[in-house]
Short mmCIF file of C-alpha atoms in Angstrom, two decimals:
data_model
loop_
_atom_site.label_atom_id
_atom_site.label_comp_id
_atom_site.label_asym_id
_atom_site.label_seq_id
_atom_site.Cartn_x
_atom_site.Cartn_y
_atom_site.Cartn_z
CA MET A 218 -12.99 27.11 14.32
CA ASN A 219 -10.56 26.61 11.41
CA ILE A 220 -7.69 27.84 13.59
CA PHE A 221 -8.43 25.17 16.20
CA LYS A 222 -8.65 22.53 13.47
CA GLU A 223 -5.30 23.63 12.04
CA ILE A 224 -3.67 23.47 15.47
CA ALA A 225 -5.24 20.08 16.21
CA GLY A 226 -4.03 18.75 12.84
CA ARG A 227 -0.43 19.70 13.61
CA VAL A 228 -0.58 18.30 17.16
CA CYS A 229 -2.03 15.02 15.87
CA ALA A 230 0.64 14.89 13.16
CA ALA A 231 3.36 15.30 15.78
CA TRP A 232 1.81 12.57 17.92
CA ALA A 233 1.52 10.27 14.89
CA LEU A 234 5.20 10.81 14.03
CA ILE A 235 6.41 10.26 17.60
CA THR A 236 4.39 7.08 18.07
CA PHE A 237 5.46 5.84 14.62
CA ILE A 238 9.13 6.15 15.57
CA ILE A 239 8.70 4.60 19.03
CA THR A 240 6.65 1.62 17.81
CA PHE A 241 9.05 1.09 14.91
CA ILE A 242 12.01 0.87 17.29
CA LEU A 243 10.09 -1.64 19.44
CA ILE A 244 9.02 -3.81 16.50
CA LEU A 245 12.35 -3.75 14.63
CA PRO A 246 14.08 -6.59 16.57
CA PHE A 247 11.13 -8.89 15.80
CA ALA A 248 11.19 -7.89 12.12
CA LEU A 249 14.90 -8.75 11.90
CA ILE A 250 14.04 -12.37 12.68
CA SER A 251 12.59 -12.61 9.16
CA TYR A 252 16.15 -12.99 7.85
CA LEU A 253 16.38 -16.39 9.50
CA PHE A 254 13.85 -17.80 7.02
CA LYS A 255 13.87 -18.42 3.30
CA GLU A 256 11.30 -16.96 0.95
CA PRO A 257 8.33 -16.93 0.96
CA ALA A 258 8.36 -17.80 4.69
CA SER A 259 10.61 -14.76 5.34
CA THR A 260 8.15 -12.30 3.84
CA ALA A 261 5.17 -14.15 5.37
CA TYR A 262 6.67 -13.63 8.83
CA PHE A 263 7.62 -10.04 8.00
CA THR A 264 4.04 -9.31 6.88
CA LYS A 265 2.62 -10.68 10.15
CA VAL A 266 4.97 -8.46 12.16
CA SER A 267 3.97 -5.45 10.02
CA LYS A 268 0.30 -6.19 10.62
CA ILE A 269 0.78 -6.22 14.41
CA TRP A 270 2.78 -2.99 14.24
CA MET A 271 0.19 -1.21 12.12
CA ARG A 272 -2.72 -2.32 14.30
CA VAL A 273 -0.95 -0.97 17.40
CA TRP A 274 0.03 2.28 15.68
CA MET A 275 -3.41 2.86 14.17
CA PHE A 276 -4.93 2.36 17.63
CA LEU A 277 -2.53 4.89 19.17
CA ILE A 278 -3.32 7.54 16.54
CA GLY A 279 -7.06 7.00 16.76
CA CYS A 280 -7.74 5.42 13.37
CA PRO A 281 -10.20 2.49 13.56
CA LEU A 282 -9.61 -0.04 10.79
CA ARG A 283 -12.06 -1.88 8.56
CA ILE A 284 -10.64 -4.59 6.33
CA CYS A 285 -13.14 -6.13 3.88
CA GLY A 286 -12.98 -8.81 1.21
CA THR A 287 -10.05 -10.91 2.42
CA GLY A 288 -12.08 -13.96 1.42
CA ASN A 289 -11.46 -13.01 -2.23
CA PHE A 290 -7.90 -14.29 -1.86
CA GLU A 291 -7.98 -17.99 -2.69
CA LYS A 292 -5.51 -19.97 -0.62
CA GLY A 293 -2.51 -21.15 -2.62
CA LYS A 294 -2.84 -18.46 -5.28
CA SER A 295 -0.86 -15.25 -5.70
CA TYR A 296 -2.48 -12.09 -6.99
CA ILE A 297 -1.64 -8.66 -8.33
CA VAL A 298 -3.34 -6.17 -5.99
CA THR A 299 -4.04 -2.73 -7.43
CA CYS A 300 -4.70 0.03 -4.88
CA ASN A 301 -5.68 3.67 -5.22
CA HIS A 302 -3.15 6.10 -3.78
CA ASN A 303 -4.03 9.25 -1.84
CA SER A 304 -1.64 9.29 1.12
CA LEU A 305 1.43 7.71 2.69
CA LEU A 306 -1.02 5.88 4.97
CA ASP A 307 -2.05 3.79 1.96
CA ILE A 308 1.16 1.78 2.23
CA SER A 309 0.37 0.93 5.85
CA LEU A 310 -3.06 -0.39 4.88
CA SER A 311 -2.07 -2.29 1.77
CA SER A 312 1.19 -4.02 2.67
CA ALA A 313 0.19 -4.96 6.22
CA PHE A 314 -3.35 -6.15 5.56
CA ILE A 315 -3.14 -7.96 2.23
CA PRO A 316 -3.73 -11.58 3.33
CA GLY A 317 -0.50 -13.51 3.06
CA PRO A 318 3.06 -12.59 2.10
CA ASN A 319 3.31 -9.67 -0.29
CA LYS A 320 5.61 -6.99 -1.62
CA THR A 321 4.83 -3.48 -2.81
CA ILE A 322 6.34 -1.67 -5.78
CA ALA A 323 8.00 1.39 -4.26
CA LYS A 324 10.32 4.22 -5.18
CA ASN A 325 13.88 3.75 -3.99
CA SER A 326 14.26 7.17 -2.32
CA PHE A 327 12.73 6.00 1.00
CA ALA A 328 15.21 3.10 1.08
CA LYS A 329 17.98 5.63 1.75
CA ILE A 330 16.54 6.58 5.17
CA PRO A 331 18.85 5.12 7.88
CA VAL A 332 17.46 1.99 9.62
CA PHE A 333 13.89 2.51 8.35
CA GLY A 334 15.20 2.12 4.81
CA TRP A 335 16.03 -1.51 5.56
CA TYR A 336 12.49 -2.21 6.78
CA TYR A 337 11.01 -0.40 3.79
CA SER A 338 13.22 -2.35 1.37
CA LYS A 339 12.34 -5.71 2.92
CA GLY A 340 8.67 -5.31 2.02
CA SER A 341 9.21 -3.75 -1.39
CA VAL A 342 10.36 -4.15 -4.94
CA LEU A 343 12.33 -0.95 -5.34
CA VAL A 344 12.39 1.06 -8.54
CA ASP A 345 14.07 4.24 -9.73
CA ARG A 346 11.40 5.77 -11.93
CA LYS A 347 13.97 7.91 -13.74
CA SER A 348 15.96 4.86 -14.84
CA GLU A 349 14.71 2.72 -17.70
CA LYS A 350 17.08 -0.07 -16.61
CA SER A 351 15.66 0.00 -13.09
CA ARG A 352 12.08 -0.11 -14.40
CA LYS A 353 12.87 -3.17 -16.53
CA GLN A 354 14.59 -4.91 -13.62
CA SER A 355 11.59 -4.20 -11.38
CA ILE A 356 9.31 -6.06 -13.81
CA GLU A 357 11.47 -9.18 -13.55
CA LYS A 358 11.58 -8.86 -9.76
CA MET A 359 7.79 -8.59 -9.59
CA LYS A 360 7.44 -11.71 -11.73
CA ALA A 361 9.77 -13.48 -9.30
CA VAL A 362 7.61 -12.38 -6.36
CA LEU A 363 4.51 -13.86 -7.98
CA LYS A 364 6.35 -17.04 -8.95
CA ALA A 365 7.43 -17.47 -5.32
CA GLY A 366 3.76 -17.54 -4.28
CA MET A 367 3.57 -14.00 -2.92
CA HIS A 368 1.16 -11.21 -3.84
CA MET A 369 2.39 -8.10 -5.64
CA CYS A 370 0.84 -4.77 -4.62
CA ILE A 371 0.93 -1.98 -7.20
CA TYR A 372 -0.45 1.57 -7.22
CA PRO A 373 -1.47 1.99 -10.87
CA GLU A 374 -1.93 5.75 -10.48
CA GLY A 375 1.84 5.94 -10.05
CA THR A 376 1.94 8.72 -7.47
CA ARG A 377 -0.47 10.10 -4.89
CA ASN A 378 -3.65 11.54 -6.36
CA ARG A 379 -3.52 15.34 -6.07
CA THR A 380 -6.42 15.89 -8.47
CA GLY A 381 -10.09 16.41 -7.69
CA GLU A 382 -10.96 13.12 -9.38
CA LEU A 383 -11.57 9.84 -7.57
CA LEU A 384 -8.74 8.22 -9.53
CA LYS A 385 -5.90 9.41 -11.71
CA PRO A 386 -5.44 7.69 -15.07
CA PHE A 387 -3.73 4.33 -14.63
CA TYR A 388 -0.30 3.38 -15.94
CA ASN A 389 0.13 0.12 -17.84
CA GLY A 390 2.63 -1.69 -15.58
CA ALA A 391 0.30 -3.69 -13.33
CA PHE A 392 -1.82 -4.81 -16.23
CA LYS A 393 1.08 -5.76 -18.46
CA LEU A 394 2.40 -7.82 -15.55
CA ALA A 395 -0.98 -9.56 -15.29
CA ALA A 396 -1.20 -10.18 -19.03
CA ASP A 397 2.37 -11.56 -19.11
CA THR A 398 2.01 -13.85 -16.09
CA GLY A 399 -1.70 -14.75 -16.13
CA HIS A 400 -2.11 -13.81 -12.46
CA ALA A 401 -5.54 -12.39 -11.64
CA ILE A 402 -5.91 -8.84 -10.35
CA ILE A 403 -7.62 -8.02 -7.05
CA PRO A 404 -8.63 -4.33 -6.91
CA GLY A 405 -7.97 -2.82 -3.48
CA VAL A 406 -10.01 0.30 -2.70
CA ILE A 407 -8.65 2.44 0.14
CA ILE A 408 -11.03 4.84 1.87
CA GLY A 409 -10.35 7.55 4.46
CA THR A 410 -6.66 8.29 3.99
CA LYS A 411 -7.29 11.31 1.78
CA THR A 412 -9.17 13.14 4.54
CA ALA A 413 -6.87 11.91 7.32
CA VAL A 414 -3.77 13.27 5.58
CA PRO A 415 -4.86 15.90 3.03
CA LEU A 416 -2.12 16.54 0.48
CA SER A 417 -2.94 20.25 0.44
CA LYS A 418 -1.81 20.66 4.08
CA PRO A 419 1.83 20.11 5.08
CA PHE A 420 2.41 18.16 8.31
CA PHE A 421 -1.28 17.71 9.03
CA PHE A 422 -3.21 14.70 10.29
CA LEU A 423 -6.64 14.13 11.83
CA PRO A 424 -7.83 10.71 13.02
CA ARG A 425 -10.33 9.05 10.70
CA ARG A 426 -11.82 5.61 10.16
CA LEU A 427 -9.64 3.92 7.54
CA GLU A 428 -10.81 1.14 5.27
CA ILE A 429 -9.47 -1.14 2.57
CA HIS A 430 -11.88 -3.19 0.50
CA PHE A 431 -10.50 -6.09 -1.52
CA LEU A 432 -12.84 -6.70 -4.46
CA GLU A 433 -13.46 -9.85 -6.48
CA PRO A 434 -10.55 -11.03 -8.65
CA VAL A 435 -10.42 -9.92 -12.28
CA ALA A 436 -9.31 -12.89 -14.39
CA VAL A 437 -6.85 -12.26 -17.20
CA GLY A 438 -8.02 -14.81 -19.77
CA ASN A 439 -7.22 -13.54 -23.25
CA LYS A 440 -7.49 -9.85 -22.27
CA THR A 441 -4.78 -7.41 -23.26
CA ALA A 442 -3.12 -5.09 -20.77
CA GLY A 443 -5.16 -2.20 -22.16
CA VAL A 444 -8.47 -4.02 -21.69
CA LEU A 445 -7.51 -5.05 -18.14
CA LYS A 446 -6.55 -1.47 -17.31
CA GLU A 447 -9.91 -0.11 -18.44
CA GLU A 448 -11.85 -2.86 -16.66
CA VAL A 449 -10.06 -2.47 -13.32
CA PHE A 450 -10.21 1.35 -13.51
CA HIS A 451 -13.99 1.33 -13.92
CA ILE A 452 -14.47 -1.30 -11.19
CA MET A 453 -12.50 0.80 -8.70
CA GLN A 454 -14.05 4.09 -9.82
CA ASP A 455 -17.60 2.74 -9.54
CA TYR A 456 -16.85 1.29 -6.10
CA LEU A 457 -15.49 4.62 -4.87
CA LEU A 458 -18.56 6.43 -6.21
CA GLN A 459 -20.78 4.10 -4.20
CA HIS A 460 -18.77 4.17 -0.97
CA GLN A 461 -17.22 7.61 -0.67
#
């Protein structure tokens, strides 16, 4: 039985890759139109195109979507969205389905991929984690994103969670950004991507129901970055315990 599952996982992974490339080529001309607009209208349009692309692709690869809690985003406000990170599919769920224009903090290595690197860069604030200068510049860029009325999506675990725990310990960046700017944090809990694309198996994918739950905003008030980090960590951890 395991042999059949392993074969099916590789076949599904190949299908997912092929359909990803084909749908990306088809959607790219529409995404390029975003350059005709100024921010935040440019990113707002780009996000809508991404949402259509991801809905089509998720349908083709057999992953039903459930998006919950979009009503927690108050119109006219920009938020810092903190998402757990288990798989590359997390980016598809977060950036495309956060209500309204948004950018994601992302490592700059993917930006070097021909053609796709442009698309990836458009929806991201890029950072070279090995460069202190780049990390400092990314903070200022994220503040500019929020000031422009867009949401900023951050994965506080830093990298994909390869541990047996529900969450890895959080880094300070998202919470320092919140404390510095006063923008509330909306925890985003992603469910299903860890089993769809297990990190222990190379080039493996099995269709699963995928979900992202946007929880109630966490106000900054007079809280320090450390207090915010602990509060958001426990909110997300408790939610995962209840819904896994």
